[in-house]
mmCIF file of C-alpha atoms in Angstrom:
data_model
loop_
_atom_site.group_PDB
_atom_site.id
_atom_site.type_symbol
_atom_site.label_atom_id
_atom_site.label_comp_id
_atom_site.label_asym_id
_atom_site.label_seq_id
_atom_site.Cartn_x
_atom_site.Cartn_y
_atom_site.Cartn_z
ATOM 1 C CA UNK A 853 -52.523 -58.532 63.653
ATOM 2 C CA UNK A 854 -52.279 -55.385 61.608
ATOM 3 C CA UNK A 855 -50.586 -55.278 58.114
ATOM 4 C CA UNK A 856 -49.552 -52.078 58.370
ATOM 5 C CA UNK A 857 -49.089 -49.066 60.829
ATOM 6 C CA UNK A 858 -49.286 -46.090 60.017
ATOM 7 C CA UNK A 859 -47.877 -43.464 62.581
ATOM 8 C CA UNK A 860 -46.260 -40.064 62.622
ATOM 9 C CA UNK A 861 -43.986 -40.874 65.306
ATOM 10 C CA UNK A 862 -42.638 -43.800 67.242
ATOM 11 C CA UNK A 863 -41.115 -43.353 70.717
ATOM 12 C CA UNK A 864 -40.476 -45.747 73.490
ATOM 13 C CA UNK A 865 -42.907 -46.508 76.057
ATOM 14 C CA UNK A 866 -40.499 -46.496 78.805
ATOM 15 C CA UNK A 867 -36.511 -46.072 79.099
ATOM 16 C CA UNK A 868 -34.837 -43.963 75.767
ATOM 17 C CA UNK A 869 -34.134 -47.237 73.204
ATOM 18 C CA UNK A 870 -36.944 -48.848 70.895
ATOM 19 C CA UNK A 871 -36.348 -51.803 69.530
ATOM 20 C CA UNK A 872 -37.597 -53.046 66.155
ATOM 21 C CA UNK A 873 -38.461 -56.845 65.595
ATOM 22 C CA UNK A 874 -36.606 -59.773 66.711
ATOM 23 C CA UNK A 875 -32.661 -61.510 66.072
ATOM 24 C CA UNK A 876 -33.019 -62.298 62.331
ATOM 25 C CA UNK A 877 -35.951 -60.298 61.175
ATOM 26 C CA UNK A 878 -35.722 -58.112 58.463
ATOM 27 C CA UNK A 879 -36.690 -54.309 57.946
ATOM 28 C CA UNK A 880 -36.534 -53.217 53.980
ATOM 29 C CA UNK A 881 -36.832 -49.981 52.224
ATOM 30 C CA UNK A 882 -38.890 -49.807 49.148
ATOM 31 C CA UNK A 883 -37.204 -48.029 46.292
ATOM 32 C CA UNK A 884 -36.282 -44.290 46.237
ATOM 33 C CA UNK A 885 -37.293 -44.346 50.385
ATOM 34 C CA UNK A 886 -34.657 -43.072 52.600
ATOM 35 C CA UNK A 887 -33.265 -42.892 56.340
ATOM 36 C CA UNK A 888 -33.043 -39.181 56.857
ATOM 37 C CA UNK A 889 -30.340 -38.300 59.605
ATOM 38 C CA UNK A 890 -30.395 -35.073 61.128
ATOM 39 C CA UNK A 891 -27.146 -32.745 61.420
ATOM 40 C CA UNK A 892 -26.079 -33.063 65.070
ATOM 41 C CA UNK A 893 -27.695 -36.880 65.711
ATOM 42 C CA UNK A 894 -25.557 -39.995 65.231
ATOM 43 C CA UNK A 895 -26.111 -43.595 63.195
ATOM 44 C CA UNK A 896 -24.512 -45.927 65.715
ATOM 45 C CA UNK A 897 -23.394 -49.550 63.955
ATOM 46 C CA UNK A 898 -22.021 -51.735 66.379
ATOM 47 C CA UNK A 899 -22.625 -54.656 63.764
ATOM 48 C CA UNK A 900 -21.669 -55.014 59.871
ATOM 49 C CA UNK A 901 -22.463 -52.260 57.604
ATOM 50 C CA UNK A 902 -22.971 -53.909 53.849
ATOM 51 C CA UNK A 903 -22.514 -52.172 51.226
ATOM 52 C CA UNK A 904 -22.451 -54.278 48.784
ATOM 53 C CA UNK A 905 -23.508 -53.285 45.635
ATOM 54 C CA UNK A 906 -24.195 -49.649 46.760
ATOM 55 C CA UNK A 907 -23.279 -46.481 45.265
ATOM 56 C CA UNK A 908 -20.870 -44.732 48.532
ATOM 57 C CA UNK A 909 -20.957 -40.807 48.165
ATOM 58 C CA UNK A 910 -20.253 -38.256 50.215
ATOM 59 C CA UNK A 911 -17.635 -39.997 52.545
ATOM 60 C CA UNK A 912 -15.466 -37.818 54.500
ATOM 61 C CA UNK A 913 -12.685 -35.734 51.946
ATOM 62 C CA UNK A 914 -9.673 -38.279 52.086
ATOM 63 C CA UNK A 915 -11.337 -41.484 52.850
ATOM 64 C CA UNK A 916 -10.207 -44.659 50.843
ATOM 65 C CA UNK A 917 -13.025 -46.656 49.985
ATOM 66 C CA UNK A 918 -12.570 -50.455 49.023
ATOM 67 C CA UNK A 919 -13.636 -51.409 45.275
ATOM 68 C CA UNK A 920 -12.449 -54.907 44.613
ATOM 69 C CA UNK A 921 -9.555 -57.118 46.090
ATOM 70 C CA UNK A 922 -8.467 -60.906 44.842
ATOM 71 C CA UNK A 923 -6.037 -63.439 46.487
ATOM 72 C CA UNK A 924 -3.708 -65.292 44.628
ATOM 73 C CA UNK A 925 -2.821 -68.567 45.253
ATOM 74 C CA UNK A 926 -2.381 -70.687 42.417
ATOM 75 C CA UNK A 927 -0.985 -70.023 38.624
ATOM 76 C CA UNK A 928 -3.180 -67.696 36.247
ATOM 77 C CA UNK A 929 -2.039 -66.387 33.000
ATOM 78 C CA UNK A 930 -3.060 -62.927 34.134
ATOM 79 C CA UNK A 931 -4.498 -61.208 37.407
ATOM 80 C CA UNK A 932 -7.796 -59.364 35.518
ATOM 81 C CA UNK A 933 -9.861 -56.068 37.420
ATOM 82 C CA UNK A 934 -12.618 -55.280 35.287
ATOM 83 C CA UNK A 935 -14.710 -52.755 35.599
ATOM 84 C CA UNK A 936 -12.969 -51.182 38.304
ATOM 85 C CA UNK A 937 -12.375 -47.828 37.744
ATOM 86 C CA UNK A 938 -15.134 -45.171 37.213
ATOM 87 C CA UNK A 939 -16.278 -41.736 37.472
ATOM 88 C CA UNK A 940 -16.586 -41.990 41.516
ATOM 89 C CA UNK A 941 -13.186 -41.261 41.864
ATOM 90 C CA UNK A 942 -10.376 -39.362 40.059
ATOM 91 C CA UNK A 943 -7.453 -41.499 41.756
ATOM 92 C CA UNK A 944 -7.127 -45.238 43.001
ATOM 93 C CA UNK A 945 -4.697 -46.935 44.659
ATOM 94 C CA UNK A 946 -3.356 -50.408 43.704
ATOM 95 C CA UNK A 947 -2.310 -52.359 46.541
ATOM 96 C CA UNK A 948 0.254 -55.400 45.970
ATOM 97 C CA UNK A 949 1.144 -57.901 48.789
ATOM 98 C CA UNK A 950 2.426 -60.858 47.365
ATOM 99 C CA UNK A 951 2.934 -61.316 43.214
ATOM 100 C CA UNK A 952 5.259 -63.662 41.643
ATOM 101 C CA UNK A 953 6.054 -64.756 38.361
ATOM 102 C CA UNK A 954 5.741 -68.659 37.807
ATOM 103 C CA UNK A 955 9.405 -68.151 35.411
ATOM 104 C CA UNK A 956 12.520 -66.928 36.344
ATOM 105 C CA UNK A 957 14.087 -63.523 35.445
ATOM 106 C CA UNK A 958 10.326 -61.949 34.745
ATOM 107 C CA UNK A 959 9.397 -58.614 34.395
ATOM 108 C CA UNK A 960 5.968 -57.987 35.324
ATOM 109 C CA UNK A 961 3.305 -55.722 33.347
ATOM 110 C CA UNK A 962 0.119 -53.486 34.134
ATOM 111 C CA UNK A 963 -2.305 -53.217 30.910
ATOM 112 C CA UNK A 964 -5.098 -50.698 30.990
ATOM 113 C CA UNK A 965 -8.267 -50.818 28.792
ATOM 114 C CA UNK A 966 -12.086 -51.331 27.739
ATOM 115 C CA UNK A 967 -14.435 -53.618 30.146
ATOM 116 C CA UNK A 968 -13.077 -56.692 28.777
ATOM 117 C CA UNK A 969 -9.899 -55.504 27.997
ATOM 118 C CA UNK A 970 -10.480 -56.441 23.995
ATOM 119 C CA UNK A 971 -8.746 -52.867 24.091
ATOM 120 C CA UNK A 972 -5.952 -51.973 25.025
ATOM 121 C CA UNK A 973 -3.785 -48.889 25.485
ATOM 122 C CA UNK A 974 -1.006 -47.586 24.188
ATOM 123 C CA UNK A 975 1.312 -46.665 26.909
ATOM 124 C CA UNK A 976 4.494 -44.593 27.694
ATOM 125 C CA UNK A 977 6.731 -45.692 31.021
ATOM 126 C CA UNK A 978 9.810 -45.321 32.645
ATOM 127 C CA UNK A 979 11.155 -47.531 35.258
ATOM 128 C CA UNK A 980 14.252 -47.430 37.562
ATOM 129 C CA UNK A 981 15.558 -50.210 39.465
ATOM 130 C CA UNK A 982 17.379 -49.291 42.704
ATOM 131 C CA UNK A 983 19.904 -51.717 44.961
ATOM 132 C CA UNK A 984 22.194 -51.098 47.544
ATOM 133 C CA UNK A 985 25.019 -49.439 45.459
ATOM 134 C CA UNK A 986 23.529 -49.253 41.257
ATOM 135 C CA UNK A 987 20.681 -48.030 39.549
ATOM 136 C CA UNK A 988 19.172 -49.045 36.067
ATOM 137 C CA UNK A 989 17.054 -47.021 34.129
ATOM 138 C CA UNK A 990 14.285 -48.610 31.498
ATOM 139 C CA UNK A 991 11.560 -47.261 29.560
ATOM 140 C CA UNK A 992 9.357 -46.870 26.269
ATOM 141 C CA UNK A 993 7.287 -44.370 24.696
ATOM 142 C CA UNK A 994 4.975 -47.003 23.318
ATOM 143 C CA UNK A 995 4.060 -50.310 24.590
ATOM 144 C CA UNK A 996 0.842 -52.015 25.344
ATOM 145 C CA UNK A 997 1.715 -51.853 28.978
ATOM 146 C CA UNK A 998 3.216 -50.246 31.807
ATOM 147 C CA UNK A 999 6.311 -52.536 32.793
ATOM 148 C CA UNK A 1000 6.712 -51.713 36.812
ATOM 149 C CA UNK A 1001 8.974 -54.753 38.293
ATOM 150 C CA UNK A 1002 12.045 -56.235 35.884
ATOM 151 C CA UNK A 1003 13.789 -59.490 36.507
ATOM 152 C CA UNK A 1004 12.490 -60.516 39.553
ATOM 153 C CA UNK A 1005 12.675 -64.127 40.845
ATOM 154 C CA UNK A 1006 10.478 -67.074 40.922
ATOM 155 C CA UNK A 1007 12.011 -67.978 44.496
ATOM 156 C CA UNK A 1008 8.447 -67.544 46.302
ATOM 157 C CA UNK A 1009 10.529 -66.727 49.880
ATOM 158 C CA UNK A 1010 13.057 -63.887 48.103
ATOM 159 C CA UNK A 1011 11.004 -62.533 44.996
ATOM 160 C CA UNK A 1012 7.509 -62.091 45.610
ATOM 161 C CA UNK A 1013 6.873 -58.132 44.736
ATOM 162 C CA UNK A 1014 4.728 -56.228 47.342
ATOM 163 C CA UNK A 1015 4.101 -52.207 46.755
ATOM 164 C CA UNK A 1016 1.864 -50.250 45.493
ATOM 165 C CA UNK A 1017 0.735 -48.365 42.095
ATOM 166 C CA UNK A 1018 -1.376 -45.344 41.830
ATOM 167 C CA UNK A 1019 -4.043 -44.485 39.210
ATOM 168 C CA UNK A 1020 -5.066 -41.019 38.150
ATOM 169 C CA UNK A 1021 -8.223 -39.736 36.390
ATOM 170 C CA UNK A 1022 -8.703 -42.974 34.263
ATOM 171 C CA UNK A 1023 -11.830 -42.043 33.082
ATOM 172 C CA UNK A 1024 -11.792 -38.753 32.357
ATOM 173 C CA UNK A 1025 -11.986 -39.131 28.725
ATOM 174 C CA UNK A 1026 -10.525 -35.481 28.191
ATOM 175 C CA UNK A 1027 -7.191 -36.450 29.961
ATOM 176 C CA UNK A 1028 -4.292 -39.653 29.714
ATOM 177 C CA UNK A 1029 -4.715 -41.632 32.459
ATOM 178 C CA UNK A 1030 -1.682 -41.287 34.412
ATOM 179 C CA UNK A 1031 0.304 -43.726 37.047
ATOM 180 C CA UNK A 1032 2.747 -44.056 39.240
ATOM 181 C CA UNK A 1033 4.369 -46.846 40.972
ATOM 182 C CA UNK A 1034 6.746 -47.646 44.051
ATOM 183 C CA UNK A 1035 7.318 -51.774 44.252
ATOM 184 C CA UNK A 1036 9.865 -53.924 46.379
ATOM 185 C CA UNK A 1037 11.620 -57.823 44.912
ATOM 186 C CA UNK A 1038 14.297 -59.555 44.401
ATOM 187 C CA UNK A 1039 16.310 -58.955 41.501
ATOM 188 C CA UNK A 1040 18.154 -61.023 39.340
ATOM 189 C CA UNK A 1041 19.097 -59.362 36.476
ATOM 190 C CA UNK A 1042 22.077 -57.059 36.731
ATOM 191 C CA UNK A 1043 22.592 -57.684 40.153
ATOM 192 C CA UNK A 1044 21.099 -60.742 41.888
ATOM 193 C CA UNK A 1045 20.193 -58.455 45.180
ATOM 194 C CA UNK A 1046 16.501 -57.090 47.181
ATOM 195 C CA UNK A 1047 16.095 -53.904 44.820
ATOM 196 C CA UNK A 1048 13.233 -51.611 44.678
ATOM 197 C CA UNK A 1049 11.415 -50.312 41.457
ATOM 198 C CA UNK A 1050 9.929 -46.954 41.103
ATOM 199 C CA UNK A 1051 7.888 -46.207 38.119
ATOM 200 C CA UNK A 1052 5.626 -43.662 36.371
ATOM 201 C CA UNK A 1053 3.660 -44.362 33.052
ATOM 202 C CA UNK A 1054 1.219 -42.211 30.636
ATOM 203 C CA UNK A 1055 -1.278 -43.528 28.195
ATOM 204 C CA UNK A 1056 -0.384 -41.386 25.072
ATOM 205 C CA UNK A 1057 -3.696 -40.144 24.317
ATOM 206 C CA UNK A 1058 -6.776 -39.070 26.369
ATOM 207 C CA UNK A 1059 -9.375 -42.403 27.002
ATOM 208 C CA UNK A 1060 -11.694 -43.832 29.319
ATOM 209 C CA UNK A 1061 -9.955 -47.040 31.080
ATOM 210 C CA UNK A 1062 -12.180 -48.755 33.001
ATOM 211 C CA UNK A 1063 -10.351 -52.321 33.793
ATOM 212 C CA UNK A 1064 -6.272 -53.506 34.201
ATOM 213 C CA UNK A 1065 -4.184 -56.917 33.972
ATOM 214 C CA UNK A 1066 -1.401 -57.537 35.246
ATOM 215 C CA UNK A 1067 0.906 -60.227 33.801
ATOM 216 C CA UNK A 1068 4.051 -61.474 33.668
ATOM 217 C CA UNK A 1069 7.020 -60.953 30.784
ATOM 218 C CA UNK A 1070 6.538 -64.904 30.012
ATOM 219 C CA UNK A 1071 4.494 -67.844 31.445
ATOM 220 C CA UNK A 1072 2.160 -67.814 34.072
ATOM 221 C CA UNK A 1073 2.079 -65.146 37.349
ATOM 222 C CA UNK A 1074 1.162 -66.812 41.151
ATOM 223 C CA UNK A 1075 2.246 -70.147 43.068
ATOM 224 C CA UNK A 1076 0.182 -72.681 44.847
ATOM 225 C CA UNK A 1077 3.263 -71.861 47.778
ATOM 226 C CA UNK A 1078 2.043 -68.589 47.554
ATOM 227 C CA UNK A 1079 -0.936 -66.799 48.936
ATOM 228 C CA UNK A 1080 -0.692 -63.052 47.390
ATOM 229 C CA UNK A 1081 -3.576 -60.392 47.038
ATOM 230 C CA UNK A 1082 -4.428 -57.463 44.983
ATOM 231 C CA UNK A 1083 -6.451 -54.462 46.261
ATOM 232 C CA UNK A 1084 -7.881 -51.485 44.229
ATOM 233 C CA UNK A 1085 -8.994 -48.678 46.362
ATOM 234 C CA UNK A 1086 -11.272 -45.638 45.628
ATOM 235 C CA UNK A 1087 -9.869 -41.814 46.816
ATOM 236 C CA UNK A 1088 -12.717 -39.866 47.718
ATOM 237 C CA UNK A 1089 -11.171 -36.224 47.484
#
């Protein structure tokens, strides 16, 4: 049995397919070795293509690329992303299916900052609350986060917030990280009523944010009657 084979080309003895190895074996690349296809020929994957742990370039202009998702299911005193954001991608989108506060009457809050978030930013939002016949209008020019959803309930069935909140440039250290937001609840505030929330925030000065938390006005966010998820997702432009 031979160690190694060394060959200029490999073609199949009979038919068009060759196969390598057997169910289960496994074919590596050493390091800085590459799979070279041609411009016209295809890379057919019928079967799971991992990339975990990769570094994904050159997808098609557009594409939204996965970067890290968690489920909620149980209380935390924040929902943390570190490390998320990087130079790969100049926009991301947050995707929210299922967030509730564990207290009543809670706004809920986006915080930007530093890997571990021992940094935080100082941040400039407005917020407007829509229902069926009134609008309400909130905002600050400098808080330590970007307040998206206000007074929505703890009733798991009627007040858990689904939506979505974009992300743009956050580590361009030469511009302010920039977002916008679009969220639905229940609110109970000024009118107990569904409502939706549209939002846009600014950090007020031009940093690198590379992670975000988001927790709630007061006490704890998520319920064990819950099962909610969080997904940040790259734009490749």
């Amino acid at each position: 049995m031979s160690s190694e084979l060394k060959t200029n080309k490999i073609s199949p003895a009979t038919g068009t397919t060759t196969t390598l190895g057997d169910a289960s074996d496994v074919f590596q690349l050493p390091a800085s070795a590459e799979i070279d296809v041609a411009s016209g020929a295809t890379l057919d994957v019928n079967g799971t293509l991992d990339v975990t742990g990769a570094t994904v370039t050159g997808l098609t202009t557009g594409s939204f690329v996965k970067i890290s998702t968690q489920t909620i299911n149980t209380e935390v005193s924040a929902l943390t992303f570190t490390d998320v954001f990087s130079s790969t991608y100049e926009s991301y989108l947050i995707v929210i299916a299922g967030l509730a506060p564990v207290n009543n009457s809670m706004a809920i809050r986006m915080s930007l900052g530093t890997s571990d978030l021992s940094t935080t930013r100082t941040i400039g939002w407005q917020m407007s609350e829509h229902t069926f016949d009134s609008r309400y209008s909130r905002g600050n020019a400098g808080d330590s986060y970007f307040q998206f959803v206000q007074d929505t309930t703890n009733a798991i069935a009627a007040g858990a917030v689904c939506g979505h909140i974009w992300v743009h440039k956050p580590t361009d250290s030469a511009t302010a990280t920039k977002m916008t937001s679009h969220v639905e609840g229940y609110n109970v505030g000024n009118q107990a009523t569904f409502s939706y929330f549209v939002g846009g925030a600014q950090v007020t000065s031009a940093t690198e944010d590379v992670s975000f938390k988001f927790i709630s006005q007061t006490g704890n966010l998520g319920d064990t009657g819950l099962t909610g998820r969080v997904t940040v997702l790259g734009v490749a432009h």
